[in-house]
Every structure is written in structure tokens, then in C-alpha cells.
Coordinates of C-alpha atoms in Angstrom, one line a residue:
M1 CA 148.6 125.6 107.5
T2 CA 149.7 128.6 106.5
G3 CA 153.3 129.5 106.3
F4 CA 156.2 131.3 104.9
A5 CA 159.6 131.5 105.0
A6 CA 162.7 133.6 102.6
G7 CA 166.1 133.5 102.2
Q8 CA 168.9 134.3 100.3
G9 CA 173.0 133.0 100.1
S10 CA 176.0 132.9 98.1
G11 CA 178.6 130.3 98.1
A12 CA 180.9 128.8 94.5
G13 CA 180.5 131.8 91.8
H14 CA 176.8 132.0 92.9
D15 CA 174.4 134.0 94.3
W16 CA 170.4 132.5 95.3
S17 CA 167.0 133.8 97.4
W18 CA 164.7 131.3 98.8
D19 CA 161.2 131.3 98.5
L20 CA 159.5 129.3 100.4
R21 CA 154.8 129.4 101.8
S22 CA 151.9 126.9 101.8
V23 CA 148.3 126.8 102.5
N24 CA 145.7 124.4 103.1
G25 CA 145.1 121.2 101.5
K26 CA 143.9 117.6 102.2
G27 CA 147.0 116.0 101.3
F28 CA 151.1 117.2 101.0
D29 CA 151.4 119.1 98.0
L30 CA 155.3 120.1 96.9
R31 CA 155.7 121.8 93.9
L32 CA 159.2 123.6 93.6
R33 CA 160.9 125.8 90.8
L34 CA 164.7 125.2 90.7
P35 CA 167.4 125.7 88.6
D36 CA 168.7 122.0 86.7
I37 CA 171.5 121.3 89.3
E38 CA 171.8 117.3 89.9
G39 CA 170.5 115.6 93.1
L40 CA 169.0 119.2 94.5
E41 CA 165.0 118.7 94.1
P42 CA 165.7 115.0 95.4
A43 CA 167.3 116.4 98.7
L44 CA 164.6 118.9 98.8
R45 CA 161.5 117.4 98.2
K46 CA 163.3 114.7 100.9
A47 CA 164.3 117.4 103.7
V48 CA 160.9 119.4 103.0
G49 CA 158.6 115.7 103.0
E50 CA 160.4 115.4 106.6
R51 CA 159.2 117.6 108.5
V52 CA 156.1 118.6 106.7
A53 CA 152.6 115.9 106.3
R54 CA 150.2 118.3 105.0
G55 CA 149.5 121.4 102.8
N56 CA 149.6 123.0 99.1
V57 CA 153.8 123.8 99.7
T58 CA 155.6 125.9 96.5
L59 CA 159.3 125.9 96.5
N60 CA 161.5 128.5 94.4
L61 CA 164.8 129.4 94.1
K62 CA 166.2 132.3 92.1
L63 CA 170.6 131.6 91.4
T64 CA 172.6 134.2 89.5
Q65 CA 176.1 134.2 88.8
A66 CA 177.7 136.0 91.6
A67 CA 179.4 139.6 90.3
G68 CA 182.5 139.1 88.9
S69 CA 182.5 135.3 89.4
A70 CA 185.1 133.3 87.2
A71 CA 182.2 131.6 85.9
M72 CA 180.4 134.2 84.4
R73 CA 180.2 133.3 80.3
I74 CA 180.5 135.4 77.5
E75 CA 177.3 135.7 74.8
P76 CA 179.8 135.5 72.0
D77 CA 177.2 136.7 68.7
V78 CA 176.3 139.4 71.2
L79 CA 179.7 140.4 71.7
N80 CA 179.8 140.4 68.0
A81 CA 177.0 142.2 67.1
A82 CA 177.6 144.8 70.0
L83 CA 181.0 145.8 68.1
A84 CA 179.8 145.7 65.1
A85 CA 177.7 148.4 66.2
V86 CA 180.3 150.4 67.8
D87 CA 182.3 150.1 65.0
R88 CA 179.3 151.6 63.0
V89 CA 179.1 154.4 65.6
E90 CA 182.8 155.0 65.2
R91 CA 182.6 155.7 61.4
A92 CA 179.8 157.9 61.6
A93 CA 181.6 159.7 64.1
E94 CA 184.2 160.4 62.7
R95 CA 183.0 161.3 59.1
K96 CA 181.4 164.1 60.8
G97 CA 184.0 165.0 62.7
V98 CA 182.9 163.9 66.0
A99 CA 185.6 162.7 68.3
L100 CA 185.1 160.1 70.7
A101 CA 186.2 158.7 74.2
P102 CA 187.9 155.1 74.1
L103 CA 185.4 152.2 74.8
K104 CA 186.3 150.5 77.2
P105 CA 186.1 146.0 78.6
S106 CA 183.4 147.1 81.0
D107 CA 181.4 149.8 78.7
L108 CA 180.5 146.6 76.5
M109 CA 179.9 143.7 79.7
A110 CA 177.3 146.2 80.8
M111 CA 175.7 146.1 77.4
R112 CA 172.1 143.9 77.8
G113 CA 172.8 140.1 76.6
V114 CA 177.1 140.0 76.2
V115 CA 177.2 138.9 79.9
D116 CA 175.1 135.7 80.7
H117 CA 173.3 136.0 84.1
S118 CA 170.9 133.5 84.5
G119 CA 173.7 130.7 85.7
G120 CA 175.6 129.5 83.1
T121 CA 177.8 126.5 83.3
I122 CA 178.4 125.3 86.5
E123 CA 181.7 124.5 87.3
D124 CA 181.8 122.8 90.5
P125 CA 178.2 121.2 90.6
A126 CA 179.1 119.2 94.3
A127 CA 180.1 122.7 95.8
L128 CA 177.4 124.8 94.9
L129 CA 174.6 121.4 95.9
A130 CA 175.7 121.4 99.9
A131 CA 176.4 125.2 99.8
L132 CA 172.3 125.5 98.6
L133 CA 171.0 122.5 101.0
E134 CA 173.1 124.2 104.3
S135 CA 171.6 127.2 103.1
F136 CA 168.5 125.9 102.7
E137 CA 168.2 124.1 106.6
P138 CA 167.5 127.8 108.5
V139 CA 164.6 129.1 105.4
L140 CA 163.3 125.8 106.4
E141 CA 163.1 125.5 110.1
S142 CA 162.1 129.6 109.3
F143 CA 159.1 128.3 107.8
V144 CA 158.0 125.1 110.1
A145 CA 158.5 127.6 113.2
M146 CA 155.9 129.6 111.5
R147 CA 153.1 126.9 110.9
R148 CA 153.9 125.8 114.7
E149 CA 153.3 129.4 115.4
E150 CA 150.0 129.5 114.0
G151 CA 149.2 125.6 115.1
A152 CA 149.3 126.6 118.3
R153 CA 146.8 129.2 117.5
T154 CA 144.4 127.2 116.0
G155 CA 144.5 124.9 119.0
A156 CA 143.9 127.5 121.5
L157 CA 140.6 128.0 118.9
L158 CA 139.8 124.7 118.3
A159 CA 139.9 124.1 122.3
A160 CA 137.4 127.1 122.3
R161 CA 135.6 125.6 120.1
I162 CA 135.4 121.9 121.8
D163 CA 134.8 123.4 125.3
E164 CA 131.7 125.1 123.4
I165 CA 129.9 122.4 121.6
A166 CA 131.0 120.4 125.4
A167 CA 128.8 123.1 127.1
L168 CA 125.6 122.5 124.8
T169 CA 125.8 118.4 125.0
D170 CA 125.4 119.6 128.7
E171 CA 123.0 121.7 128.0
A172 CA 121.1 119.5 126.0
A173 CA 121.4 117.2 128.4
D174 CA 119.6 118.8 130.9
A175 CA 117.1 119.4 128.2
A176 CA 115.9 115.7 127.4
A177 CA 115.8 115.3 131.5
A178 CA 113.4 118.2 131.7
R179 CA 111.3 117.6 128.6
A180 CA 111.5 113.9 130.0
P181 CA 107.8 114.7 132.2
K182 CA 105.2 116.7 129.4
A183 CA 106.4 113.5 127.0
A184 CA 105.3 110.9 129.2
E185 CA 102.1 113.2 130.1
T186 CA 101.0 113.8 125.8
L187 CA 101.5 109.8 125.4
K188 CA 99.4 109.5 127.7
A189 CA 96.7 111.9 126.4
A190 CA 97.1 110.5 122.5
L191 CA 96.9 107.0 124.1
A192 CA 93.5 108.2 125.4
R193 CA 92.8 110.0 122.7
V194 CA 93.3 107.0 120.3
M195 CA 91.1 104.5 122.6
E196 CA 89.0 107.0 122.8
A197 CA 88.0 106.9 119.1
T198 CA 89.4 103.9 118.0
E199 CA 88.7 99.6 119.4
A200 CA 92.6 99.2 118.6
D201 CA 94.0 96.7 121.5
P202 CA 95.1 99.1 124.3
D203 CA 98.2 96.3 124.5
R204 CA 99.1 97.6 121.3
V205 CA 98.6 100.6 121.1
A206 CA 101.1 101.0 124.4
Q207 CA 103.7 98.5 122.2
E208 CA 102.9 102.0 119.7
L209 CA 103.4 104.0 122.1
A210 CA 106.8 103.0 123.7
L211 CA 108.3 102.4 120.2
I212 CA 108.0 106.5 119.9
A213 CA 109.4 107.2 122.9
I214 CA 111.7 104.7 122.1
K215 CA 113.1 107.2 119.0
A216 CA 112.6 110.0 120.3
D217 CA 114.9 109.4 123.4
V218 CA 117.8 111.2 122.6
T219 CA 120.4 109.5 125.5
E220 CA 122.6 107.8 122.8
E221 CA 123.0 111.1 120.7
I222 CA 124.5 112.7 123.9
E223 CA 127.0 110.0 125.4
R224 CA 128.5 109.8 122.2
L225 CA 128.5 113.3 121.6
R226 CA 130.1 113.4 124.9
V227 CA 132.4 110.7 124.0
H228 CA 133.6 112.7 120.6
V229 CA 134.4 115.3 122.9
E230 CA 136.8 113.3 125.0
A231 CA 138.9 111.8 121.3
A232 CA 138.9 115.6 120.5
R233 CA 140.4 116.3 123.4
A234 CA 142.8 113.5 123.4
L235 CA 143.1 114.6 119.7
L236 CA 144.6 118.2 120.8
A237 CA 147.8 117.0 123.1
E238 CA 149.0 114.6 120.5
T239 CA 152.4 116.8 118.7
G240 CA 151.9 114.6 115.8
P241 CA 149.8 115.7 112.8
V242 CA 146.4 114.7 113.5
G243 CA 144.2 116.5 111.1
R244 CA 142.8 113.8 109.2
K245 CA 141.5 112.3 112.2
F246 CA 140.2 115.3 112.9
E247 CA 138.0 115.8 110.1
F248 CA 136.5 112.2 110.6
L249 CA 135.5 113.3 114.4
A250 CA 134.0 116.5 113.3
Q251 CA 132.0 114.1 110.5
E252 CA 130.9 111.9 113.7
F253 CA 129.6 115.3 115.6
V254 CA 127.4 116.5 112.7
R255 CA 125.9 113.0 112.7
E256 CA 125.4 113.3 116.1
A257 CA 123.7 116.5 116.1
N258 CA 121.5 116.3 112.7
T259 CA 120.4 113.5 115.2
L260 CA 119.1 114.9 118.1
C261 CA 117.2 117.8 116.5
S262 CA 115.3 115.5 114.5
K263 CA 114.5 113.5 117.5
S264 CA 114.2 116.5 119.3
G265 CA 110.8 117.2 119.3
D266 CA 110.7 120.0 121.7
A267 CA 111.7 124.0 121.3
E268 CA 114.5 124.1 123.7
L269 CA 116.6 121.2 122.4
T270 CA 116.1 121.8 118.9
R271 CA 117.9 125.5 120.4
I272 CA 120.3 123.5 121.7
G273 CA 120.7 121.1 118.9
L274 CA 121.0 123.9 116.0
A275 CA 123.9 125.4 118.1
L276 CA 125.4 122.6 118.5
K277 CA 125.2 122.7 114.8
Y278 CA 127.0 125.5 114.3
A279 CA 130.1 124.9 116.7
I280 CA 130.5 122.1 115.1
D281 CA 130.5 123.6 111.4
Q282 CA 133.0 126.3 112.9
L283 CA 134.9 123.5 114.5
R284 CA 135.6 121.9 110.6
E285 CA 136.4 125.3 109.2
Q286 CA 139.4 125.8 112.0
I287 CA 140.5 121.3 111.3
Q288 CA 140.8 122.9 107.6
N289 CA 144.0 125.0 109.5
V290 CA 145.4 121.5 110.7
E291 CA 148.5 119.6 109.9

């Protein structure tokens, strides 16, 4: 099930931004990109794992020192190189008789690499961890809410597909009932032709034809399809994760539809069986979006 949420925050001398998103997946896979803060990864894994049961989820956290933070770190080597470069420039300007304005500390700090903005040393990791986890909660809540909204839309689509399968199952039952007299006449005619052409035992031939009739009967397949329809509607009414249960049920739908088509022996019943297979295939596609 897809979802997305983002958020920003600041505290404990840092600024940060969250990016949380997911795409469809058969299981639950959480991938994290985080700064090295003790206790952060297990806490986030626990928080997401308690709210998400399925999908490929990625969580990114970008952390920087807040502007003007006392924890801002100066890179000594880069600073010394910058000072040496400035000294050379000033000497060259002096030789040429060019007057330069005095260099301010802020000018040096603005030079690339002099100040480490990547995070530097964290002075109070516990305070930063608490602030990060507190700011992540609304991001996670927004993410779950988006997935819940998509789930509601997907549920409506699934309900429509299940209703379509139920209607086609009823059509199949009507078509099977309508073909019964014709099938009986066909078997009788076949029996008469066999008896005229051979000296076979009439009772034996009748038994064989009866077996053919039993094998062509689709009553059990129709009843099982109806049972599966009720099971699917019951799953839609559940509040917990049902994606894997739906996948198994879809396989059972496919099995019954395939058997129905193979046993139909009737153009109309075959048409309905093919329509059933198409509707079930669409159901299976939507199930991939279900947690």
C-alpha cells in the first residue's frame, strides 16, 4: 500500500527533515537512512512496525546543525588553509598598491568547508533523540492516515469486484440450470448412437454416460464460489491486516473459475466463466494494494 508523509523540526541545536514513504510489497520491509544517534534506529523501527504491517517502507532523516548553534564545529585544517590563502592575497595586493578592506570572521566562516554543517559533535544526544522522536510522531500519524484513506478507496474497489463476481456466479448457476435439459437430451442421443453402432452392454454404457454427466456438473464449483464471495465480504469487514488472506482467497477463486470453464460444455456458461476469470484477475490486482 502506498503512502507518503514529510515533516521538519528543530531542537537541541539542530534542524531536521523527515521523509517517510511506502510502495506495495508482499511483506514488510523497512529501510532507514539515519544519522548515527544511539537509540534512534530501534526506536523508529518499533514505532513504524507497530503501525505498518505490509509494504516496502523507506524512512530518511536529514540532520544539520542549527544556524548559530554553539555546537557548530570549525574545521582547523580548512581554516588554516583559508587564512594562508587570504594572507597571500593581501601580500599580492600590497605589492600592487591595492588597498583591501579588513577581513571579518564571518567572511572566513562563509568560506566553503571552514564550518562543518553536517552535524558535528552532538553535545546532548539524549535531548536530541527525544526531540526527534517527538517530531516523528505526527509524521507517522500523517503517513498512516494517508494509507488508511487509500485503503478505504481500495476497499470500495474490492467490494465492487466482489459484487461483480457474485453476480457472475448467479449467472453461471442460471446458465448451468438452463443447459441441463439440453445436456440430458445430448446424452440420450449419444447413448442411442452407441447402442446402434455396437453390441455394448446397455447398463455399462449408461453408467459411463452417467459418470460423464457427473463430471460435467458445476454445482459444487458454483457453491464454492458463493462461499468464497461471503468470505471475501467478511474480510472486507475486518479492521486488521487482511492482504495475505485475500491473496489466498483469490487463488481459490481462480481455481473454481478454471474448473467451471473446463467443465462447462456450453457456450454461454463458458462466456460467463471467462468473465469470472477476468473479474477475479482484476480483484487480484487490487489485492496487491491491501495491507
